[in-house]
Amino acid sequence: MVSSRGAATLIHMQASDPSSGYLSDVTFPDRFHRELSPAWLNYASVVGGARPKVLERPFRYLDLGCGFAHSTVVNAAAFPHAEFHACDFNAAHIGAARRRAGQLGAGNVVFHEASFEALLEQDLPPFDFIVMHGIYSWVDAGVRGTVRKLISRRLADDGLVYLSYNCQPGWSAEAPLRKLMFELAQAADGGIEARIGTAIAGMQTLGNPSFRYFRDHPSVTEALAALAKDPVDYLAHEYLNGTWDIHYSVDVMDQMAEAGLSYVGSATLADNHPMLLMDRPAAEAIAAMPNGRLRHLAEDFAVNRRFRRDVFVRGVRSNPSQADALRHLEAMPIGCISEIERIDTRVTIPRGALSFQPEFIADLRALMAQGAMRIGDIVARLAGDGHNRREILQNLLFLVASGNLMPFAQAGGLVDTGGRGAASPAVVAALASHTGDETPTFVPCGTLGSGIAVSEDEAIRALRWMAGEEIERPARLARLGILRGA
Ligand SMILES: C[S@@+](CC[C@H](N)C(=O)[O-])C[C@H]1O[C@@H](n2cnc3c(N)ncnc32)[C@H](O)[C@@H]1O
């Protein structure tokens, strides 16, 4: 961490947590991550063969390195019967997260303004979910070890861990760019913003075909152009931390095995379906690998993966019987969070595009217009005329993997109660908190078990409708159970 460059080192040290070298005077962007929803993670693990969690019952959830804890606070408002904990050593992050929880009236979040090292010493209850988004590649080996100790001590017996990280081989061309940026920023004068500006300008000076690195890796020139447009707070955390490690998935799997965990699936849902990722020759070559570990690694090479969202479960994973796996999958609620017409006959998948029969999509739209349903119920309804159940199930999984449908926490939707109102005070607070710019507001939705992105226009229409104005009820929000009443 400590470089030998006098002034540059001093400024960098001032900007960092002294124990871990992590940047602490620049806040991270305030972003919502849908993959952190307990319902989403439950679905990802069940697709991988795990037993489903009963989300209607109380559970505990811990977000390590929560940043602004945007997702965790909204998720807490969506699951008022669960207990959420959010930990970060950056006081500005925890302060803003507390304010958001206060605004949404989410009293079920316990905030820990603490380092992971300090949290390890605290007396905490067992957690059903422990999540870390954007942590593992950005902290040093010591902190990663602490995180694993925390998991091994605090994860409940049938608990689930979500861990995202930068992985190889997808970073092989671009990794040197980060080193170049780090060194240029270290040598520059001024605050972080000025240093980043100088570093980008420096890279742009070098980023031309006279420099063989750029000539030999055209993708890096594109990456440089994209990076120059990224916001400063993101760049600071992504590129200017003393530590930035790129991992191989199998090494992370080994490290998690030491903490008593097994890999079960990916929260990047398409990654659970090799058919959506690669062609037949690649799939056959991977299938011919001598063991599961090598198949896991080879898949990263097949798709040149650079970021993983791994889901692990406690214990050695025993493969469920086919009947159990199917029963668990069929119990998963799924639904549509967009306008129903957006469930399309042609969807984008990592490998290209996938088409569905128009009649199938028409029938599915009619069902989804009623609200979320369990996969088994959708299959039963659509398989009526002797259609192939297995094919319908696969289509549904692919529609979820492509983002046309989404994992939900419960089946159901529209609640016509007569009066006009919101499902909860948190909904009203979230709708009223729209910022007046392009940024959507994430409104807690109990049926989804997550936040729904609501535009300013839709939020205003919902508030006006609730206030009794003679306007049409916002149909999407009503279908999602966010608005109640006819
Ligand atoms: C890249 S940000 C990710 C934030 C959030 N998870 C997200 O994705 O929006 C990493 C976060 O981890 C926190 N962090 C890093 N090292 C930490 C440590 N040793 N103890 C507690 N928090 C830490 C930082 O303050 C920062 O908020």
Coordinates of C-alpha atoms and ligand atoms in Angstrom, one line a residue:
M1 CA 0.0 0.0 0.0
V2 CA 2.6 2.5 1.0
S3 CA 4.5 3.7 -2.1
S4 CA 7.9 5.3 -1.9
R5 CA 6.8 8.5 -3.7
G6 CA 6.8 11.2 -1.0
A7 CA 4.0 13.7 -1.6
A8 CA 1.9 11.3 -3.7
T9 CA 2.0 8.7 -1.0
L10 CA 1.0 11.2 1.7
I11 CA -2.1 12.4 -0.1
H12 CA -3.1 8.9 -1.0
M13 CA -2.7 7.8 2.7
Q14 CA -4.9 10.8 3.8
A15 CA -7.6 9.6 1.5
S16 CA -7.6 6.0 2.8
D17 CA -8.5 3.9 5.7
P18 CA -5.2 3.4 7.5
S19 CA -5.7 -0.3 8.3
S20 CA -6.7 -1.5 4.8
G21 CA -5.8 1.2 2.4
Y22 CA -9.4 1.5 1.1
L23 CA -10.4 5.0 0.0
S24 CA -12.4 6.6 2.7
D25 CA -12.7 10.3 1.8
V26 CA -14.7 9.8 -1.5
T27 CA -18.1 8.3 -1.3
F28 CA -19.1 5.6 -3.7
P29 CA -22.0 6.1 -6.2
D30 CA -25.4 5.6 -4.6
R31 CA -26.7 2.7 -6.7
F32 CA -29.5 0.2 -6.4
H33 CA -28.5 -3.5 -7.2
R34 CA -31.4 -5.7 -7.9
E35 CA -29.3 -8.8 -7.4
L36 CA -29.1 -8.1 -3.7
S37 CA -32.8 -8.8 -3.2
P38 CA -33.4 -11.9 -1.0
A39 CA -36.0 -13.0 -3.5
W40 CA -33.5 -12.8 -6.4
L41 CA -30.8 -14.6 -4.5
N42 CA -33.3 -17.3 -3.4
Y43 CA -34.2 -17.9 -7.0
A44 CA -30.6 -18.0 -8.2
S45 CA -29.8 -20.6 -5.5
V46 CA -32.8 -22.7 -6.3
V47 CA -32.0 -22.7 -10.0
G48 CA -28.6 -24.1 -8.9
G49 CA -30.3 -26.9 -6.9
A50 CA -30.5 -25.4 -3.4
R51 CA -33.5 -25.7 -1.1
P52 CA -35.7 -22.5 -1.2
K53 CA -35.8 -20.2 1.7
V54 CA -39.2 -19.3 3.2
L55 CA -39.2 -15.6 2.8
E56 CA -42.6 -15.1 4.4
R57 CA -41.0 -16.0 7.7
P58 CA -38.6 -13.7 9.6
F59 CA -35.0 -13.9 8.4
R60 CA -31.7 -12.1 8.9
Y61 CA -29.6 -10.4 6.2
L62 CA -26.1 -8.8 6.4
D63 CA -24.7 -6.4 3.8
L64 CA -20.9 -6.1 4.2
G65 CA -19.4 -2.9 2.7
C66 CA -22.9 -1.6 2.1
G67 CA -21.9 1.8 0.7
F68 CA -25.1 3.9 0.7
A69 CA -27.0 0.6 1.3
H70 CA -29.5 1.7 -1.2
S71 CA -30.6 -1.8 -2.1
T72 CA -30.5 -3.0 1.5
V73 CA -32.7 -0.2 2.9
V74 CA -35.3 -0.6 0.1
N75 CA -35.2 -4.4 0.5
A76 CA -35.7 -3.9 4.3
A77 CA -38.8 -1.8 3.5
A78 CA -40.0 -4.6 1.2
F79 CA -39.5 -7.2 3.9
P80 CA -40.7 -5.5 7.2
H81 CA -40.8 -8.8 9.0
A82 CA -37.0 -9.5 8.4
E83 CA -34.0 -8.0 10.1
F84 CA -31.3 -6.3 8.0
H85 CA -27.8 -5.3 9.0
A86 CA -25.6 -3.0 7.0
C87 CA -21.9 -2.5 7.7
D88 CA -19.4 0.1 6.3
F89 CA -16.6 2.0 7.8
N90 CA -17.3 5.1 5.8
A91 CA -19.2 7.4 8.1
A92 CA -20.7 9.4 5.1
H93 CA -22.1 6.2 3.6
I94 CA -23.7 5.0 6.9
G95 CA -25.0 8.5 7.6
A96 CA -26.8 8.7 4.2
A97 CA -28.0 5.1 4.6
R98 CA -29.5 5.9 8.0
R99 CA -31.2 9.0 6.5
R100 CA -32.8 6.9 3.7
A101 CA -34.0 4.3 6.2
G102 CA -35.5 7.1 8.3
Q103 CA -37.2 8.6 5.2
L104 CA -38.7 5.2 4.3
G105 CA -39.6 4.4 7.9
A106 CA -37.5 1.2 7.6
G107 CA -36.9 0.5 11.3
N108 CA -35.7 -3.0 10.7
V109 CA -32.1 -2.1 9.6
V110 CA -29.3 -2.2 12.1
F111 CA -26.4 0.0 10.9
H112 CA -22.8 -0.8 11.8
E113 CA -20.4 2.1 11.2
A114 CA -17.5 -0.3 11.6
S115 CA -14.7 -2.1 9.8
F116 CA -15.2 -5.7 9.0
E117 CA -12.4 -6.4 11.5
A118 CA -14.4 -4.6 14.3
L119 CA -17.6 -6.3 13.2
L120 CA -15.9 -9.7 13.6
E121 CA -15.5 -9.0 17.3
Q122 CA -19.2 -8.1 17.8
D123 CA -21.8 -10.4 19.2
L124 CA -24.0 -10.9 16.2
P125 CA -26.9 -13.3 15.5
P126 CA -26.7 -15.9 12.7
F127 CA -27.6 -14.5 9.2
D128 CA -29.6 -16.3 6.5
F129 CA -28.0 -14.0 3.9
I130 CA -24.6 -12.4 3.8
V131 CA -24.0 -10.2 0.8
M132 CA -20.9 -8.4 -0.5
H133 CA -21.2 -6.4 -3.7
G134 CA -18.1 -4.7 -5.0
I135 CA -15.9 -5.7 -2.1
Y136 CA -13.8 -8.8 -2.7
S137 CA -11.7 -7.4 -5.6
W138 CA -11.1 -4.1 -3.9
V139 CA -9.8 -5.0 -0.5
D140 CA -6.5 -6.7 0.4
A141 CA -5.9 -10.4 1.3
G142 CA -6.1 -9.6 5.0
V143 CA -9.5 -8.0 4.7
R144 CA -10.7 -10.9 2.5
G145 CA -9.6 -13.3 5.2
T146 CA -11.6 -11.3 7.8
V147 CA -14.6 -11.4 5.5
R148 CA -14.3 -15.2 5.3
K149 CA -14.0 -15.5 9.1
L150 CA -17.1 -13.4 9.5
I151 CA -19.0 -15.7 7.1
S152 CA -17.8 -18.8 8.8
R153 CA -18.8 -17.5 12.2
R154 CA -22.0 -15.7 11.4
L155 CA -23.7 -17.5 8.5
A156 CA -26.7 -19.6 9.6
D157 CA -26.6 -23.3 9.0
D158 CA -28.5 -23.1 5.7
G159 CA -27.4 -19.6 5.0
L160 CA -26.5 -18.1 1.6
V161 CA -23.6 -15.9 0.6
Y162 CA -23.5 -13.5 -2.4
L163 CA -20.1 -12.4 -3.5
S164 CA -19.3 -10.3 -6.6
Y165 CA -15.8 -9.8 -7.9
N166 CA -13.7 -9.0 -11.0
C167 CA -12.5 -12.2 -12.6
Q168 CA -10.2 -13.5 -15.3
P169 CA -9.8 -14.0 -18.2
G170 CA -12.0 -11.1 -19.1
W171 CA -9.7 -8.5 -17.6
S172 CA -6.5 -9.9 -19.2
A173 CA -6.3 -7.1 -21.8
E174 CA -7.4 -4.3 -19.6
A175 CA -5.8 -4.9 -16.3
P176 CA -2.6 -3.0 -17.2
L177 CA -4.7 0.1 -17.9
R178 CA -5.7 0.2 -14.3
K179 CA -2.1 0.0 -13.2
L180 CA -1.3 2.9 -15.6
M181 CA -4.2 5.0 -14.3
F182 CA -3.2 4.3 -10.7
E183 CA 0.4 5.3 -11.2
L184 CA -0.5 8.4 -13.2
A185 CA -3.0 9.5 -10.5
Q186 CA -0.4 8.9 -7.8
A187 CA 2.1 11.1 -9.6
A188 CA -0.4 13.9 -10.2
D189 CA -1.1 16.9 -8.0
G190 CA -4.4 18.1 -6.4
G191 CA -7.4 16.3 -5.0
I192 CA -8.9 13.1 -6.2
E193 CA -10.9 14.7 -9.0
A194 CA -7.9 16.6 -10.4
R195 CA -5.7 13.5 -10.1
I196 CA -8.3 11.4 -12.0
G197 CA -8.5 14.1 -14.7
T198 CA -4.7 14.2 -15.1
A199 CA -4.6 10.4 -15.1
I200 CA -7.2 10.1 -17.9
A201 CA -5.5 12.8 -19.9
G202 CA -2.2 10.9 -19.5
M203 CA -3.7 7.7 -20.6
Q204 CA -5.3 9.4 -23.6
T205 CA -1.9 10.7 -24.6
L206 CA -0.5 7.2 -24.6
G207 CA -3.6 5.6 -26.0
N208 CA -2.6 5.6 -29.6
P209 CA -1.2 3.0 -32.1
S210 CA 2.4 4.2 -31.5
F211 CA 2.0 2.4 -28.2
R212 CA 2.0 -1.3 -29.1
Y213 CA -0.1 -2.2 -26.0
F214 CA -3.0 -0.2 -27.4
R215 CA -2.3 -1.3 -31.0
D216 CA -2.3 -4.9 -30.0
H217 CA -5.4 -4.6 -27.9
P218 CA -8.1 -2.5 -29.7
S219 CA -10.6 -3.3 -27.0
V220 CA -8.5 -1.3 -24.6
T221 CA -8.8 1.8 -26.6
E222 CA -12.6 1.4 -26.4
A223 CA -12.3 0.7 -22.7
L224 CA -10.3 4.0 -22.3
A225 CA -13.0 6.0 -24.1
A226 CA -15.7 4.5 -21.9
L227 CA -13.7 5.0 -18.8
A228 CA -13.2 8.7 -19.6
K229 CA -17.0 9.1 -19.3
D230 CA -17.4 7.3 -15.9
P231 CA -18.2 9.5 -12.9
V232 CA -15.3 10.4 -10.7
D233 CA -16.6 8.8 -7.5
Y234 CA -16.9 5.4 -9.4
L235 CA -13.4 5.8 -10.9
A236 CA -11.9 6.6 -7.6
H237 CA -13.2 3.4 -5.9
E238 CA -12.6 1.3 -9.0
Y239 CA -9.1 2.4 -9.9
L240 CA -7.5 4.3 -7.1
N241 CA -7.6 1.9 -4.2
G242 CA -4.3 0.5 -3.2
T243 CA -5.7 -3.0 -3.7
W244 CA -7.4 -4.2 -6.8
D245 CA -7.2 -7.9 -7.4
I246 CA -8.6 -9.9 -10.2
H247 CA -9.5 -13.5 -9.2
Y248 CA -10.1 -16.8 -11.0
S249 CA -13.4 -18.2 -10.1
V250 CA -11.9 -21.5 -8.9
D251 CA -9.6 -19.8 -6.5
V252 CA -12.6 -17.9 -4.9
M253 CA -14.4 -21.3 -4.8
D254 CA -11.5 -22.8 -2.9
Q255 CA -11.4 -19.8 -0.5
M256 CA -15.1 -20.1 0.2
A257 CA -14.7 -23.9 0.7
E258 CA -12.3 -23.1 3.5
A259 CA -15.1 -21.0 5.1
G260 CA -17.4 -24.1 4.7
L261 CA -19.3 -23.0 1.6
S262 CA -20.1 -24.5 -1.8
Y263 CA -20.8 -22.7 -5.0
V264 CA -24.5 -23.0 -6.0
G265 CA -25.1 -20.6 -8.9
S266 CA -24.9 -17.1 -10.2
A267 CA -27.0 -14.0 -9.5
T268 CA -26.3 -13.0 -13.1
L269 CA -29.2 -15.2 -13.9
A270 CA -28.3 -16.0 -17.6
D271 CA -25.0 -17.5 -16.3
N272 CA -26.9 -20.4 -14.8
H273 CA -27.9 -21.5 -18.3
P274 CA -24.9 -22.5 -20.5
M275 CA -27.3 -22.7 -23.5
L276 CA -27.7 -19.0 -23.3
L277 CA -24.0 -18.3 -23.1
M278 CA -22.2 -20.5 -25.6
D279 CA -22.5 -22.5 -28.8
R280 CA -22.7 -26.3 -28.9
P281 CA -18.9 -27.0 -29.6
A282 CA -18.0 -24.9 -26.6
A283 CA -20.5 -26.6 -24.4
E284 CA -19.3 -30.0 -25.5
A285 CA -15.7 -29.1 -24.9
I286 CA -16.6 -28.0 -21.4
A287 CA -18.7 -31.1 -20.7
A288 CA -15.6 -33.2 -21.7
M289 CA -13.5 -31.6 -18.9
P290 CA -12.4 -34.2 -16.3
N291 CA -14.1 -32.5 -13.3
G292 CA -16.5 -29.8 -12.1
R293 CA -13.8 -27.5 -11.1
L294 CA -12.3 -27.4 -14.5
R295 CA -15.7 -27.0 -16.1
H296 CA -16.3 -24.0 -13.9
L297 CA -13.0 -22.4 -15.0
A298 CA -13.4 -23.3 -18.6
E299 CA -16.8 -21.6 -18.7
D300 CA -15.2 -18.3 -17.8
F301 CA -12.9 -18.8 -20.8
A302 CA -15.8 -19.7 -23.0
V303 CA -17.5 -16.4 -22.3
N304 CA -14.3 -14.4 -21.5
R305 CA -16.0 -13.5 -18.2
R306 CA -14.8 -10.4 -16.3
F307 CA -17.3 -10.0 -13.5
R308 CA -19.0 -12.7 -11.4
R309 CA -21.9 -12.6 -9.0
D310 CA -21.4 -15.9 -7.2
V311 CA -23.9 -17.4 -4.8
F312 CA -22.6 -19.9 -2.2
V313 CA -24.4 -22.0 0.4
R314 CA -23.2 -23.4 3.7
G315 CA -21.9 -27.0 3.6
V316 CA -21.0 -29.4 0.9
R317 CA -23.8 -29.2 -1.7
S318 CA -25.6 -32.5 -2.2
N319 CA -27.4 -32.7 -5.5
P320 CA -31.1 -32.9 -4.9
S321 CA -33.1 -35.6 -6.7
Q322 CA -34.6 -34.5 -10.0
A323 CA -38.1 -34.5 -8.4
D324 CA -37.0 -32.3 -5.5
A325 CA -35.2 -29.9 -7.8
L326 CA -38.3 -29.6 -10.0
R327 CA -40.6 -29.1 -7.0
H328 CA -38.4 -26.3 -5.6
L329 CA -38.2 -24.6 -8.9
E330 CA -42.0 -24.9 -9.4
A331 CA -42.5 -23.2 -6.1
M332 CA -40.7 -20.0 -7.2
P333 CA -42.9 -17.0 -7.9
I334 CA -42.0 -15.0 -11.0
G335 CA -43.7 -12.0 -12.6
C336 CA -43.3 -9.0 -14.9
I337 CA -42.2 -5.6 -13.5
S338 CA -42.5 -3.8 -16.8
E339 CA -45.5 -3.1 -19.0
I340 CA -47.0 -6.5 -20.0
E341 CA -46.5 -5.8 -23.7
R342 CA -42.8 -5.7 -23.1
I343 CA -42.7 -9.5 -22.7
D344 CA -41.5 -10.1 -26.2
T345 CA -41.3 -13.0 -28.6
R346 CA -37.7 -12.2 -29.2
V347 CA -35.3 -11.6 -26.3
T348 CA -31.7 -10.7 -26.0
I349 CA -29.4 -13.3 -24.4
P350 CA -25.6 -13.2 -24.0
R351 CA -25.2 -15.4 -27.1
G352 CA -27.5 -13.3 -29.3
A353 CA -31.2 -13.6 -29.4
L354 CA -33.9 -16.2 -28.6
S355 CA -37.4 -16.4 -30.2
F356 CA -40.6 -17.7 -28.6
Q357 CA -43.8 -18.7 -30.3
P358 CA -46.2 -15.7 -30.5
E359 CA -49.1 -17.8 -29.0
F360 CA -47.0 -18.8 -26.0
I361 CA -46.1 -15.2 -25.3
A362 CA -49.7 -14.0 -25.8
D363 CA -51.0 -16.6 -23.3
L364 CA -48.1 -15.7 -20.9
R365 CA -48.9 -12.0 -21.1
A366 CA -52.6 -12.7 -20.2
L367 CA -51.4 -14.6 -17.1
M368 CA -48.8 -12.1 -16.0
A369 CA -51.3 -9.3 -16.3
Q370 CA -52.9 -10.8 -13.2
G371 CA -49.7 -10.5 -11.1
A372 CA -46.9 -12.8 -10.1
M373 CA -47.4 -16.6 -10.1
R374 CA -45.5 -19.6 -9.1
I375 CA -43.7 -21.3 -11.9
G376 CA -45.5 -24.5 -11.4
D377 CA -48.9 -22.7 -11.7
I378 CA -47.9 -21.0 -14.9
V379 CA -46.7 -24.3 -16.4
A380 CA -50.0 -26.0 -15.4
R381 CA -52.0 -23.2 -16.9
L382 CA -50.1 -23.0 -20.2
A383 CA -49.6 -26.7 -20.6
G384 CA -53.4 -27.2 -20.8
D385 CA -53.6 -28.4 -24.5
G386 CA -50.9 -31.0 -24.2
H387 CA -48.0 -28.6 -24.7
N388 CA -44.7 -29.9 -23.4
R389 CA -44.4 -29.0 -19.7
R390 CA -40.6 -29.3 -19.7
E391 CA -40.3 -26.9 -22.7
I392 CA -42.6 -24.4 -21.0
L393 CA -40.6 -24.5 -17.8
Q394 CA -37.4 -23.9 -19.8
N395 CA -39.0 -21.0 -21.6
L396 CA -40.0 -19.4 -18.3
L397 CA -36.5 -19.8 -16.9
F398 CA -35.0 -18.3 -20.1
L399 CA -37.4 -15.4 -19.9
V400 CA -36.3 -14.7 -16.3
A401 CA -32.6 -15.1 -17.3
S402 CA -33.1 -12.6 -20.1
G403 CA -34.8 -10.1 -17.8
N404 CA -38.2 -10.2 -19.4
L405 CA -39.6 -11.8 -16.2
M406 CA -38.3 -11.5 -12.7
P407 CA -38.0 -13.6 -9.6
F408 CA -40.7 -12.4 -7.0
A409 CA -41.0 -12.9 -3.3
Q410 CA -44.6 -14.0 -3.5
A411 CA -47.4 -14.7 -5.9
G412 CA -50.1 -12.1 -6.3
G413 CA -50.5 -8.5 -7.3
L414 CA -53.5 -6.2 -7.6
V415 CA -55.4 -5.6 -4.4
D416 CA -58.8 -3.9 -5.1
T417 CA -59.9 -2.6 -1.7
G418 CA -62.2 0.2 -2.8
G419 CA -60.2 3.2 -1.4
R420 CA -57.2 4.7 -2.9
G421 CA -53.8 4.3 -1.3
A422 CA -50.3 2.9 -1.3
A423 CA -49.4 -0.6 0.0
S424 CA -47.3 1.0 2.8
P425 CA -46.1 4.4 4.2
A426 CA -42.7 3.4 2.8
V427 CA -44.2 3.4 -0.7
V428 CA -45.6 6.9 -0.3
A429 CA -42.3 8.2 1.1
A430 CA -40.3 6.6 -1.8
L431 CA -42.7 8.0 -4.4
A432 CA -42.5 11.4 -2.9
S433 CA -38.7 11.3 -2.8
H434 CA -38.2 11.4 -6.6
T435 CA -35.4 13.8 -7.3
G436 CA -36.8 15.6 -10.3
D437 CA -34.0 14.4 -12.6
E438 CA -33.7 11.4 -14.9
T439 CA -32.8 9.0 -12.0
P440 CA -35.6 6.6 -11.2
T441 CA -36.7 6.2 -7.6
F442 CA -36.6 2.6 -6.2
V443 CA -39.9 2.0 -4.5
P444 CA -40.2 -1.0 -2.1
C445 CA -42.4 -3.7 -3.3
G446 CA -43.4 -6.6 -0.9
T447 CA -44.6 -8.8 -3.7
L448 CA -41.4 -8.5 -5.6
G449 CA -39.2 -8.5 -2.5
S450 CA -37.1 -5.7 -3.9
G451 CA -37.4 -2.1 -5.3
I452 CA -39.2 -1.2 -8.5
A453 CA -37.6 1.6 -10.6
V454 CA -40.2 4.3 -10.9
S455 CA -39.8 7.3 -13.2
E456 CA -40.6 10.8 -12.0
D457 CA -43.6 11.0 -14.2
E458 CA -45.0 7.7 -12.9
A459 CA -44.3 8.7 -9.3
I460 CA -46.2 12.0 -9.7
R461 CA -49.2 10.2 -11.4
A462 CA -49.3 7.7 -8.5
L463 CA -49.2 10.5 -5.9
R464 CA -51.9 12.4 -7.7
W465 CA -54.1 9.3 -8.1
M466 CA -53.7 8.6 -4.3
A467 CA -54.7 12.2 -3.6
G468 CA -58.0 11.5 -5.3
E469 CA -57.5 13.3 -8.6
E470 CA -59.6 12.0 -11.5
I471 CA -56.8 10.4 -13.4
E472 CA -56.2 6.8 -14.5
R473 CA -54.7 4.6 -11.8
P474 CA -51.0 3.8 -12.8
A475 CA -51.6 0.3 -14.0
R476 CA -48.2 -1.2 -13.6
L477 CA -47.9 -0.1 -10.0
A478 CA -51.4 -1.4 -9.2
R479 CA -50.5 -4.8 -10.7
L480 CA -47.4 -5.0 -8.6
G481 CA -49.5 -4.4 -5.4
I482 CA -47.7 -1.1 -4.8
L483 CA -51.0 0.8 -5.1
R484 CA -54.2 -0.5 -3.5
G485 CA -57.7 0.4 -4.3
A486 CA -59.9 0.6 -7.4
Ligands
LIG1 C1 -16.9 -0.4 -4.1 S1 -17.8 0.0 -2.7 C2 -19.3 -0.9 -2.8 C3 -20.4 -0.4 -2.1 C4 -21.8 -1.1 -2.2 N1 -21.6 -2.5 -1.8 C5 -22.3 -1.0 -3.6 O1 -22.0 -1.9 -4.4 O2 -22.9 0.0 -3.9 C6 -17.0 -0.8 -1.3 C7 -17.5 -0.4 0.1 O3 -16.8 -1.2 1.1 C8 -16.4 -0.3 2.2 N2 -15.3 -1.0 2.8 C9 -14.1 -1.3 2.2 N3 -13.3 -1.9 3.1 C10 -14.0 -2.0 4.2 C11 -13.6 -2.6 5.5 N4 -12.5 -3.1 5.8 N5 -14.6 -2.5 6.5 C12 -15.8 -1.9 6.2 N6 -16.2 -1.4 5.1 C13 -15.2 -1.4 4.1 C14 -16.1 1.0 1.5 O4 -16.3 2.1 2.4 C15 -17.2 1.1 0.4 O5 -18.4 1.7 0.8

